[in-house]
PDB file of C-alpha atoms and ligand atoms in Angstrom:
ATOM      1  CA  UNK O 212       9.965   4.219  12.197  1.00  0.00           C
ATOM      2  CA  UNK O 213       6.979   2.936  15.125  1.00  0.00           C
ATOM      3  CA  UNK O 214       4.244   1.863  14.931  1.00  0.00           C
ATOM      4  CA  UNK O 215       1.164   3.985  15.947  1.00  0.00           C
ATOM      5  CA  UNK O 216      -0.907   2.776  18.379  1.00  0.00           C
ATOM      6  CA  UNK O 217      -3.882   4.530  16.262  1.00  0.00           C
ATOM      7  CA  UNK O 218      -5.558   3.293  13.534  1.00  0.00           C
ATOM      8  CA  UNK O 219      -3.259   4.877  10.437  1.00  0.00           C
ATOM      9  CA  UNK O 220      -4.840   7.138   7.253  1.00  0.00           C
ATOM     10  CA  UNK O 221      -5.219   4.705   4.701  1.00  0.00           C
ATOM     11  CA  UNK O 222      -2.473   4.145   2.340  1.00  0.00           C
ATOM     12  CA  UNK O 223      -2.504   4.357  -1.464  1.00  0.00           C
ATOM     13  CA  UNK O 224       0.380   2.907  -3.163  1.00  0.00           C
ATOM     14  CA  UNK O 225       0.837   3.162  -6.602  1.00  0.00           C
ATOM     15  CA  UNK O 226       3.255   0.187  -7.809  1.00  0.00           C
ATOM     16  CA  UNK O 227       4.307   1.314 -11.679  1.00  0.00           C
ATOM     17  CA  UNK O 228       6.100  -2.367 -11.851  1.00  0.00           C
ATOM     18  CA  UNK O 229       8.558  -2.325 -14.770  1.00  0.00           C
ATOM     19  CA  UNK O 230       6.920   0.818 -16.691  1.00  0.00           C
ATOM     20  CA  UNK O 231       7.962   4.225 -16.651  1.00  0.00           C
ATOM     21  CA  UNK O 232      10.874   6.334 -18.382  1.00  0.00           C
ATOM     22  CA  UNK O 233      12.130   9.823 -17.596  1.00  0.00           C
ATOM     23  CA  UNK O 234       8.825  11.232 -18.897  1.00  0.00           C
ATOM     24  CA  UNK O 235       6.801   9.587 -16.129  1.00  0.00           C
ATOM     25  CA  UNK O 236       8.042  11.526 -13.923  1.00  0.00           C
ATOM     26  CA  UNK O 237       5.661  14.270 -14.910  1.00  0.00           C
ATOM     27  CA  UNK O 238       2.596  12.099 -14.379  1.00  0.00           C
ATOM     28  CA  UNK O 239       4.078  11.565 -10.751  1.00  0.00           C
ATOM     29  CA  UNK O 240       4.569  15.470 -10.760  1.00  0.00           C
ATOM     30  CA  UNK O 241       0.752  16.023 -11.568  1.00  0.00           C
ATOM     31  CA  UNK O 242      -0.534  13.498  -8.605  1.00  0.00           C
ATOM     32  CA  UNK O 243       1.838  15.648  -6.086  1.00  0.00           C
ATOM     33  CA  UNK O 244       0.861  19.399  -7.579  1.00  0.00           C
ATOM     34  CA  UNK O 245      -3.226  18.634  -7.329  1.00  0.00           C
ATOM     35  CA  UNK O 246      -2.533  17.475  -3.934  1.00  0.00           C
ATOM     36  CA  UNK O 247      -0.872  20.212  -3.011  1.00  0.00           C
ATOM     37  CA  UNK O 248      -3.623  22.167  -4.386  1.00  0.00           C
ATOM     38  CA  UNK O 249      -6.085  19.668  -2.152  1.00  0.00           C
ATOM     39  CA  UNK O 250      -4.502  17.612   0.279  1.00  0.00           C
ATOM     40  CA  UNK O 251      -5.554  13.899   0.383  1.00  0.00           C
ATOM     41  CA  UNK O 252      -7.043  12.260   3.538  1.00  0.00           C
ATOM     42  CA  UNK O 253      -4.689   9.164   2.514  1.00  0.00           C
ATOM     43  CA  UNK O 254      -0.977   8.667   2.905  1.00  0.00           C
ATOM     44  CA  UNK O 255       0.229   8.237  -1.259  1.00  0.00           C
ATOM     45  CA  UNK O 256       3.291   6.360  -2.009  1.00  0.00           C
ATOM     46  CA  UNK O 257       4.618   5.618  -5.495  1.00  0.00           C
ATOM     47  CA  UNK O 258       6.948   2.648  -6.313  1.00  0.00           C
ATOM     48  CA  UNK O 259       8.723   3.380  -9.485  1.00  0.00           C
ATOM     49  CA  UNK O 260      11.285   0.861 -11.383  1.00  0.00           C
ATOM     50  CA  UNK O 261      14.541   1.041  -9.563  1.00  0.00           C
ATOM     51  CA  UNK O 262      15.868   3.551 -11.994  1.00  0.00           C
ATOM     52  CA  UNK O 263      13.825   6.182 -11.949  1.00  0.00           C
ATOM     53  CA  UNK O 264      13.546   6.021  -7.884  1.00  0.00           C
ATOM     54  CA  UNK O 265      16.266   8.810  -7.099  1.00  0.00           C
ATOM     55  CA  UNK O 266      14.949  11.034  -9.426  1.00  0.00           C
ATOM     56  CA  UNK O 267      10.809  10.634  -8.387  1.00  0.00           C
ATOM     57  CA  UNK O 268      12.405  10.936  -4.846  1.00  0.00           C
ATOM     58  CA  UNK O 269      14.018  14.458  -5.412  1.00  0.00           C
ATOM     59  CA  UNK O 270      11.291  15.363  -7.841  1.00  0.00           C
ATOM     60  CA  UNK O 271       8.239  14.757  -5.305  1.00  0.00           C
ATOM     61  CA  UNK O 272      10.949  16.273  -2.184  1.00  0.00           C
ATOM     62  CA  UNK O 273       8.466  18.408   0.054  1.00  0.00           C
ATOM     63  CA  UNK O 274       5.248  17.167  -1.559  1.00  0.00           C
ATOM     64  CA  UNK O 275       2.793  14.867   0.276  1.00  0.00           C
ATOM     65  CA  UNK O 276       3.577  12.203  -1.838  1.00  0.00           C
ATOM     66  CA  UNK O 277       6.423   9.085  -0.562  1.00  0.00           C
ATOM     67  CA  UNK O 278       8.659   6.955  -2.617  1.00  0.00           C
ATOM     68  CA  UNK O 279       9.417   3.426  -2.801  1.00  0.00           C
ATOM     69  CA  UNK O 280      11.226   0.411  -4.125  1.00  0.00           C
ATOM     70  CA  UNK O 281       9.660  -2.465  -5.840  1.00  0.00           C
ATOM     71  CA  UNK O 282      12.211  -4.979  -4.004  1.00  0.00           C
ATOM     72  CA  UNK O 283      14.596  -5.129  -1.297  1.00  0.00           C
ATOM     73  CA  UNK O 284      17.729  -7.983  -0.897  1.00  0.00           C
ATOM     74  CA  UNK O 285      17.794  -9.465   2.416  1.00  0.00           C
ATOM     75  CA  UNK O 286      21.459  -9.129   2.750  1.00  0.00           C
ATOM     76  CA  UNK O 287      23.036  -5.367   3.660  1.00  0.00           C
ATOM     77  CA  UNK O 288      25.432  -5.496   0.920  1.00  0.00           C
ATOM     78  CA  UNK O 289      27.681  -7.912  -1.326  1.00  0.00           C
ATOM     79  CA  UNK O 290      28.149  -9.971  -4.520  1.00  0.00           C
ATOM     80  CA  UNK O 291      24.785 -10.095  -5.377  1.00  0.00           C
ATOM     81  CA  UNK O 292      24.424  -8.585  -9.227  1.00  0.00           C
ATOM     82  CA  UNK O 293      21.866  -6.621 -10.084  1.00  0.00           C
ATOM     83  CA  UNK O 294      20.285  -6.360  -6.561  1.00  0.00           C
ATOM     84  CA  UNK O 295      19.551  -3.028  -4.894  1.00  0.00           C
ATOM     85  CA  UNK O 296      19.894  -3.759  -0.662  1.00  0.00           C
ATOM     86  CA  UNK O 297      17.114  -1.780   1.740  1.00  0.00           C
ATOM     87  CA  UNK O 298      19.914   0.820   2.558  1.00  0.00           C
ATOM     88  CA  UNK O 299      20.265   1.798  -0.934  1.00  0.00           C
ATOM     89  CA  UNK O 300      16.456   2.378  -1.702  1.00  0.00           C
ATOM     90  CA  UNK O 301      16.437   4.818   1.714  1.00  0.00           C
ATOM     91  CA  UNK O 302      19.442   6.325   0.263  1.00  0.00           C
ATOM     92  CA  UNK O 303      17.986   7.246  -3.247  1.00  0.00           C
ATOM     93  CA  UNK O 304      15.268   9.054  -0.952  1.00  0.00           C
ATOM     94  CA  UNK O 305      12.356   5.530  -0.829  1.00  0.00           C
ATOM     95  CA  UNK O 306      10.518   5.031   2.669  1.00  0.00           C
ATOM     96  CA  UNK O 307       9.011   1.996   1.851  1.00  0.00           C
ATOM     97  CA  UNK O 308       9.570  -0.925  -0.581  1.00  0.00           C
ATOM     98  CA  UNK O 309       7.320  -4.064  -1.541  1.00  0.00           C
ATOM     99  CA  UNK O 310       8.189  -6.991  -0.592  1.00  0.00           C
ATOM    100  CA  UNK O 311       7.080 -10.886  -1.658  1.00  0.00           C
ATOM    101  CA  UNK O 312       5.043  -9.276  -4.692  1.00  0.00           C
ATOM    102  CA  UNK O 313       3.235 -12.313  -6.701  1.00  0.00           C
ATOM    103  CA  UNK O 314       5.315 -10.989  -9.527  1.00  0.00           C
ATOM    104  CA  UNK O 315       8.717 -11.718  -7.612  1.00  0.00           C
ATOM    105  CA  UNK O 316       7.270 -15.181  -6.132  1.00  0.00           C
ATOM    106  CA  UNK O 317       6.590 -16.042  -9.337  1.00  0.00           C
ATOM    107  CA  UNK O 318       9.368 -14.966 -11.741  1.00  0.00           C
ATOM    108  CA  UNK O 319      12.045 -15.321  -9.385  1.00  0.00           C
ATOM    109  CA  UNK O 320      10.724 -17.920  -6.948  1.00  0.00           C
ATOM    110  CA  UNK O 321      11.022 -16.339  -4.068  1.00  0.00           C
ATOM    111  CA  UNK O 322       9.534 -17.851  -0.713  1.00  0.00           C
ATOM    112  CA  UNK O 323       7.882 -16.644   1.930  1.00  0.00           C
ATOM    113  CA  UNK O 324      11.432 -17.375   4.190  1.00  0.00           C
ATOM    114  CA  UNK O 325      13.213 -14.872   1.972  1.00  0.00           C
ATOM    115  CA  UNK O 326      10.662 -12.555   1.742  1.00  0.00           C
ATOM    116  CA  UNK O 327      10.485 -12.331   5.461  1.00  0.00           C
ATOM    117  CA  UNK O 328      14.198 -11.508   5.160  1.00  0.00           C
ATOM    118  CA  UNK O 329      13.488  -8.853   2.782  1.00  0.00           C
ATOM    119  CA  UNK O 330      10.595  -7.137   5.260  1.00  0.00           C
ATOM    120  CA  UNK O 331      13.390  -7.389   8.021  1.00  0.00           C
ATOM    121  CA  UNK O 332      16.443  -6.034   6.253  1.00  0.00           C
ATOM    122  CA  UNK O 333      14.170  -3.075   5.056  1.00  0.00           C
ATOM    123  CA  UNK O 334      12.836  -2.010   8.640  1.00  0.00           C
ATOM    124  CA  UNK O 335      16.581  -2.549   9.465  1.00  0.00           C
ATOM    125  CA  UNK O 336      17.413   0.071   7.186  1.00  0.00           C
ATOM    126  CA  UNK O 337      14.401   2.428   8.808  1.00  0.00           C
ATOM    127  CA  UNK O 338      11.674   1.561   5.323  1.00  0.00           C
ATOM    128  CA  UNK O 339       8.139   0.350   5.665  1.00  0.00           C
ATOM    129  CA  UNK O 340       7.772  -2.930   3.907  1.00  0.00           C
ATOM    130  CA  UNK O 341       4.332  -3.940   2.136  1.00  0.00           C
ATOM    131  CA  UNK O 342       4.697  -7.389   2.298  1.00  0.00           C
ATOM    132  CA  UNK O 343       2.605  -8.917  -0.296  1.00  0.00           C
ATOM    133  CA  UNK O 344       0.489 -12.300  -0.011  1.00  0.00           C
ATOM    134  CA  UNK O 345      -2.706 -13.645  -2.297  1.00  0.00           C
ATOM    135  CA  UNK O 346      -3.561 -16.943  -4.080  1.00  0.00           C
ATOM    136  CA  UNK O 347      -3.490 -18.273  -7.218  1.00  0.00           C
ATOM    137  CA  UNK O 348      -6.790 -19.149  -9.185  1.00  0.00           C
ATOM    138  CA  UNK O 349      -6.586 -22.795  -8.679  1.00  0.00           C
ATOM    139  CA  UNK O 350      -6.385 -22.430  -4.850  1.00  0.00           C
ATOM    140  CA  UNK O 351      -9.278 -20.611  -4.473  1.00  0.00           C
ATOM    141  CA  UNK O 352     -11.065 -23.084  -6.557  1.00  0.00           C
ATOM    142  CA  UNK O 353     -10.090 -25.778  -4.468  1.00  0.00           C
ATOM    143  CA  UNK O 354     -11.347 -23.991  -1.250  1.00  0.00           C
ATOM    144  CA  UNK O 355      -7.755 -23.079   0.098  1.00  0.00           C
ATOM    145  CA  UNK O 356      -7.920 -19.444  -0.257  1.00  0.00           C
ATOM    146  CA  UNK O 357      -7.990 -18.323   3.339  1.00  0.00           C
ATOM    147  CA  UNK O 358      -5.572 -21.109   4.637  1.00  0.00           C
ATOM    148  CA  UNK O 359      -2.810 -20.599   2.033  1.00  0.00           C
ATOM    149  CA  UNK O 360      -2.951 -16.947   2.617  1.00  0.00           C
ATOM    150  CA  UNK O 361      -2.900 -17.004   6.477  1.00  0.00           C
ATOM    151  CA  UNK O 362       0.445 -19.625   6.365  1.00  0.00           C
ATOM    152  CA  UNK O 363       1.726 -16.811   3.595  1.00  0.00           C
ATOM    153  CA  UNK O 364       1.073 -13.842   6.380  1.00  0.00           C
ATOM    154  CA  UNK O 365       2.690 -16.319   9.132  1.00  0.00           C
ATOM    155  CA  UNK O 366       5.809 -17.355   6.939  1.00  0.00           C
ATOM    156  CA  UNK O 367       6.395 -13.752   5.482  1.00  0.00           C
ATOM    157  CA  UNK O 368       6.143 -11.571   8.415  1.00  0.00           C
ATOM    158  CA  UNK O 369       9.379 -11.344  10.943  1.00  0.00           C
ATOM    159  CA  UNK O 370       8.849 -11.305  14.510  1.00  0.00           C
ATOM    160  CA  UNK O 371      11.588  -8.476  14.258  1.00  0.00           C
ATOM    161  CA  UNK O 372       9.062  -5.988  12.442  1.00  0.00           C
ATOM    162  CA  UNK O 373       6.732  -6.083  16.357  1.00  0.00           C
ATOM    163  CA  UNK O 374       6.924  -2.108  16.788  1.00  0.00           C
ATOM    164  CA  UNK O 375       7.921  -1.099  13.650  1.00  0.00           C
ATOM    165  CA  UNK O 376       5.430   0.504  10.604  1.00  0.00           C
ATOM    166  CA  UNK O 377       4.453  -2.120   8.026  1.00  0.00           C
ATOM    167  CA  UNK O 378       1.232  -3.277   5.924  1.00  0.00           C
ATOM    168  CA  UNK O 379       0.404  -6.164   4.381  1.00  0.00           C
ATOM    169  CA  UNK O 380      -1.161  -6.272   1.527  1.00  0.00           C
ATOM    170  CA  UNK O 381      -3.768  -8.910   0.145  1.00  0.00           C
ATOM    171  CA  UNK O 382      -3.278  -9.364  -3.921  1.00  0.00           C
ATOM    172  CA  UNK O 383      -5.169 -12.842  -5.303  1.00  0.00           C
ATOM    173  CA  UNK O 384      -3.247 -13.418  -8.026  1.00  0.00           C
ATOM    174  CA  UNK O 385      -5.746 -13.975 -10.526  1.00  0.00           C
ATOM    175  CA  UNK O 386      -6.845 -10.312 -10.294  1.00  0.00           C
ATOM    176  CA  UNK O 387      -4.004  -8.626 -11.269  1.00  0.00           C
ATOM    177  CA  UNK O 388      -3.615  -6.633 -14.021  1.00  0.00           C
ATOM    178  CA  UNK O 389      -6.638  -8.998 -15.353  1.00  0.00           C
ATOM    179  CA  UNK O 390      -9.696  -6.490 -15.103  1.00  0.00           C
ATOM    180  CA  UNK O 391     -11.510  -8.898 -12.425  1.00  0.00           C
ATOM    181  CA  UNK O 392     -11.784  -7.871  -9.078  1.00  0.00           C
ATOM    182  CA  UNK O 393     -12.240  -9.811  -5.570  1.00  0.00           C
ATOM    183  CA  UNK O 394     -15.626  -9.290  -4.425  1.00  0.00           C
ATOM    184  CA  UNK O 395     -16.246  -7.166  -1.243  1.00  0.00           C
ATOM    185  CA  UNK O 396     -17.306 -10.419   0.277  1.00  0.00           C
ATOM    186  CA  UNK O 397     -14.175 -12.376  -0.595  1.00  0.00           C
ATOM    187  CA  UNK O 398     -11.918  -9.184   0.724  1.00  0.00           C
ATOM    188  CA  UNK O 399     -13.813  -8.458   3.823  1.00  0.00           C
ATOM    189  CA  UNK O 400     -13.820 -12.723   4.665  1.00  0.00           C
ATOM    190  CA  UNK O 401      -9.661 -13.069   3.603  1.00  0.00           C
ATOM    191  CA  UNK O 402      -9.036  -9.186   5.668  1.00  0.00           C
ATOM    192  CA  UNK O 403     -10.315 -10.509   8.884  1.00  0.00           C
ATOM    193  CA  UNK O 404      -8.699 -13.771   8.277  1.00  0.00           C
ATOM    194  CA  UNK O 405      -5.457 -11.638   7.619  1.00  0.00           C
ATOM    195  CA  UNK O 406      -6.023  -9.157  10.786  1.00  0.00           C
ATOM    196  CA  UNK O 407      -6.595 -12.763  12.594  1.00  0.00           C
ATOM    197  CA  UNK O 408      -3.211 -13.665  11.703  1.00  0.00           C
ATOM    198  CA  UNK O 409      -1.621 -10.653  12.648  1.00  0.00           C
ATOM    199  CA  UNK O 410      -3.366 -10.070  16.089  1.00  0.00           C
ATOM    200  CA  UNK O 411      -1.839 -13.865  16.882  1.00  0.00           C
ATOM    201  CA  UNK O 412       1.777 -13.002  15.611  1.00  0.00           C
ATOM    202  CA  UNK O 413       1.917  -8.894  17.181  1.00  0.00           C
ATOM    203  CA  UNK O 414      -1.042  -9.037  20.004  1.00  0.00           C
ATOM    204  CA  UNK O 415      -2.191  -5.779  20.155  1.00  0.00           C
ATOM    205  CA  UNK O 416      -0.238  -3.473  17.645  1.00  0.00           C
ATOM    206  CA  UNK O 417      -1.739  -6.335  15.249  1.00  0.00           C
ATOM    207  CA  UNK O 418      -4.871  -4.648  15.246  1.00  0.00           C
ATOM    208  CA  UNK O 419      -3.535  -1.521  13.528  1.00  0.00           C
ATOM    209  CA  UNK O 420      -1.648  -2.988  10.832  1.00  0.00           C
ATOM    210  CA  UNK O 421      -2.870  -1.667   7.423  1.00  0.00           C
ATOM    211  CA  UNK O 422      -3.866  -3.913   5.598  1.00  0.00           C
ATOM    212  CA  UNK O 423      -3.857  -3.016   1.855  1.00  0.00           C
ATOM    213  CA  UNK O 424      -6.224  -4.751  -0.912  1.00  0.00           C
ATOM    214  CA  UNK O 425      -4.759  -5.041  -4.528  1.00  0.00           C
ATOM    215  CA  UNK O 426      -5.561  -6.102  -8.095  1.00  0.00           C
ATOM    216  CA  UNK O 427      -7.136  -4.402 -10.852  1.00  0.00           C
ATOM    217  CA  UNK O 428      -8.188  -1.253  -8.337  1.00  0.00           C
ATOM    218  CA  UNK O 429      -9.638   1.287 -10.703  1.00  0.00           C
ATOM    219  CA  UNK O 430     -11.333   4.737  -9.851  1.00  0.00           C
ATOM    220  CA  UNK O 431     -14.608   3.009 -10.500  1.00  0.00           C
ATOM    221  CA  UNK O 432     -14.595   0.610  -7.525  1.00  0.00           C
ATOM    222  CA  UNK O 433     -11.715   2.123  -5.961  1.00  0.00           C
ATOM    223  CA  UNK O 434     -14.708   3.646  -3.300  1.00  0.00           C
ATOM    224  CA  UNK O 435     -16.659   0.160  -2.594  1.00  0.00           C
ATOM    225  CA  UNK O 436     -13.091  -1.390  -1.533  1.00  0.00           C
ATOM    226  CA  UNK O 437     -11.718   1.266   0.014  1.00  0.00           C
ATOM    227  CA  UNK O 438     -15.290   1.520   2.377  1.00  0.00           C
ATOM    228  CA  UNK O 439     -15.136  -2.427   2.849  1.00  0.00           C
ATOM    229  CA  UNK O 440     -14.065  -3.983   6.392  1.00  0.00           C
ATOM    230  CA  UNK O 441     -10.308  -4.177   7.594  1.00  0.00           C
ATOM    231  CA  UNK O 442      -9.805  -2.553   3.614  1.00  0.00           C
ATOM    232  CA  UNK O 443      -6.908   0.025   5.121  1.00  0.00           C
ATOM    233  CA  UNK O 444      -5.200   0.989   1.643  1.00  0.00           C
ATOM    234  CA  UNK O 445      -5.174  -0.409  -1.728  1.00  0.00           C
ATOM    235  CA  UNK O 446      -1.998  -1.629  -4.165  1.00  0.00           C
ATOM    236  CA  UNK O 447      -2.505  -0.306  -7.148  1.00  0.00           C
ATOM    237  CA  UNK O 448      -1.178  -1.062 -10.501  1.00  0.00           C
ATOM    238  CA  UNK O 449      -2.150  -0.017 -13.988  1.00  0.00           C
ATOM    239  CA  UNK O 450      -4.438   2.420 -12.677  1.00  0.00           C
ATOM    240  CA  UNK O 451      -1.073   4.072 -10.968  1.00  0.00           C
ATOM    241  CA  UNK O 452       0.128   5.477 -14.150  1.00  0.00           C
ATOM    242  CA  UNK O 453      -1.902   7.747 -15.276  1.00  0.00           C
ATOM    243  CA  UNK O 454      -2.375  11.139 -12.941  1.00  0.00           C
ATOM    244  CA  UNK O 455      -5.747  10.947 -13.505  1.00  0.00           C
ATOM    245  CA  UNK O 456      -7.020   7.857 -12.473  1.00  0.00           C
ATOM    246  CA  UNK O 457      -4.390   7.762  -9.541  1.00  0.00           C
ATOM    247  CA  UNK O 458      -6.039  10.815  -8.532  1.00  0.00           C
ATOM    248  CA  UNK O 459      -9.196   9.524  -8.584  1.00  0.00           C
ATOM    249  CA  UNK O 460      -8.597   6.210  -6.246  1.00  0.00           C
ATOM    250  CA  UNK O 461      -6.541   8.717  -3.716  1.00  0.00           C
ATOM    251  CA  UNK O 462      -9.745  10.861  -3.849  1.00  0.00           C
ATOM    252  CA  UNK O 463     -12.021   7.533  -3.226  1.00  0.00           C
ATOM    253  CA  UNK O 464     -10.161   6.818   0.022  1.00  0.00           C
ATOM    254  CA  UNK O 465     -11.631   8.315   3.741  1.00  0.00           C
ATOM    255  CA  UNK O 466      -9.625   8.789   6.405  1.00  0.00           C
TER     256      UNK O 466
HETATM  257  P1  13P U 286      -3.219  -4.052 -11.146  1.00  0.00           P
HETATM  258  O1  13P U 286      -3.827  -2.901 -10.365  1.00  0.00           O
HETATM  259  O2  13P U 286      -2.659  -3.640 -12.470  1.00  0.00           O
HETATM  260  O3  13P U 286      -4.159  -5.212 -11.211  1.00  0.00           O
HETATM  261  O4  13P U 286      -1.939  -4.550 -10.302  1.00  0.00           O
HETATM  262  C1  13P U 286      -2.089  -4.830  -8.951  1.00  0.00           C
HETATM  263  C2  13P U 286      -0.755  -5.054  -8.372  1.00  0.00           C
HETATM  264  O5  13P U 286      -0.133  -6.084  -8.596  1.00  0.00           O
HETATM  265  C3  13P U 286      -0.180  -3.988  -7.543  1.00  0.00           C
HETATM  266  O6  13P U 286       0.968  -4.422  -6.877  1.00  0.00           O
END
């Protein structure tokens, strides 16, 4: 997949983390039939737990709406148990998958160096990585925000992914799944910092690169972030399982 040297329709990802059973799949149904119905000025992805990603993938076949994985190995294949490799997610029918979610940093450790793996084994095996950066509460307190986050963009990005179609997306930690949002201000000062960053790693394709804002989007601010500078997609949790409110954040977003 290229890049376009256009600015992209935002992207709204819906990232169901580990929720979802075989009845879910009806809620991902419903987002796909009303925009069928009327046709979103966004690009919609959904990232369902691993197992349910073959079936959303066959399930949502021909509708406007993409699948993804919540993870990618960096390695193509091997003894590594309970991993799913890049190939495999484009196999059960995924275009994208997230990669360096807080989530994974956190519970599983993972740095920056293997989440820059991750991005480049998944455009390797033709997906669009999200890669996934934001601070923690304390370094914001202490004034860090912006630095940490640009070294996070600069570790977690491979030079391999110049002409390929990727977002990053910008998640402070201590607003997800908590209710509290970043302000506009905060997103609009770490964006540009972020688009910075990316224009000094990719020169001019850097200046297209979505860049996607997450934590605790809901269809009631969904609109203000959305609107907000260098805001080119949200990551959306909690407010990604329910039809309805999904529906309502795809409907906040402009082309
Ligand atoms: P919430 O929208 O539930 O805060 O989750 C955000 C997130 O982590 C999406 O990847």
């Amino acid at each position: 997949m290229t890049l376009s040297s256009t600015t992209p329709r935002p992207l709204i990802a819906g990232n169901w983390k580990m929720n979802g059973l075989s009845t879910a799949l009806e809620e991902a149904r419903a987002v796909a039939a009303a925009l069928e119905d009327e046709p979103a000025a966004a690009r919609i992805a959904i990232f369902p737990p691993a197992t349910l990603l073959h079936r959303l993938s066959q399930a949502l076949e021909n509708s406007p709406v993409l699948t993804g994985g919540q993870d990618c190995h960096d390695k193509a294949s091997g003894a590594h148990t309970g991993d799913i490799a890049a190939e495999m997610i484009a196999d059960a029918g995924g275009k994208l998958v997230i990669c360096g979610h807080s989530e994974r940093r956190c519970d599983h450790g993972e740095t920056s160096e293997q989440v820059a793996g991750k991005a480049e084994a998944a455009a390797e095996a033709g997906l669009e990585p999200i890669v996934c950066v934001g601070e923690a509460l304390a370094t914001r307190e202490a004034g860090d925000a912006v630095s940490f986050v640009v070294q996070q963009v600069r570790d977690s990005l491979p030079a391999t992914l110049a002409g390929k179609a990727f977002s990053v997306a910008y998640e402070p930690l201590w607003a997800i799944g908590t209710g509290k949002t970043a302000s506009v201000d905060n997103i609009v000062e770490m964006h540009a910092a972020i688009r910075g960053e990316l224009r000094s790693i990719f020169g001019e394709a850097g200046k297209v690169v979505p860049i996607l804002y997450g934590g605790s989007v809901k269809p009631d601010n969904a609109g203000e972030i959305l609107a907000a500078a260098e805001v080119g997609g949200a990551l959306v949790g909690g407010a990604s399982l329910k039809a309805a409110d999904f529906l309502a954040i795809i409907r906040a977003a402009q082309a």
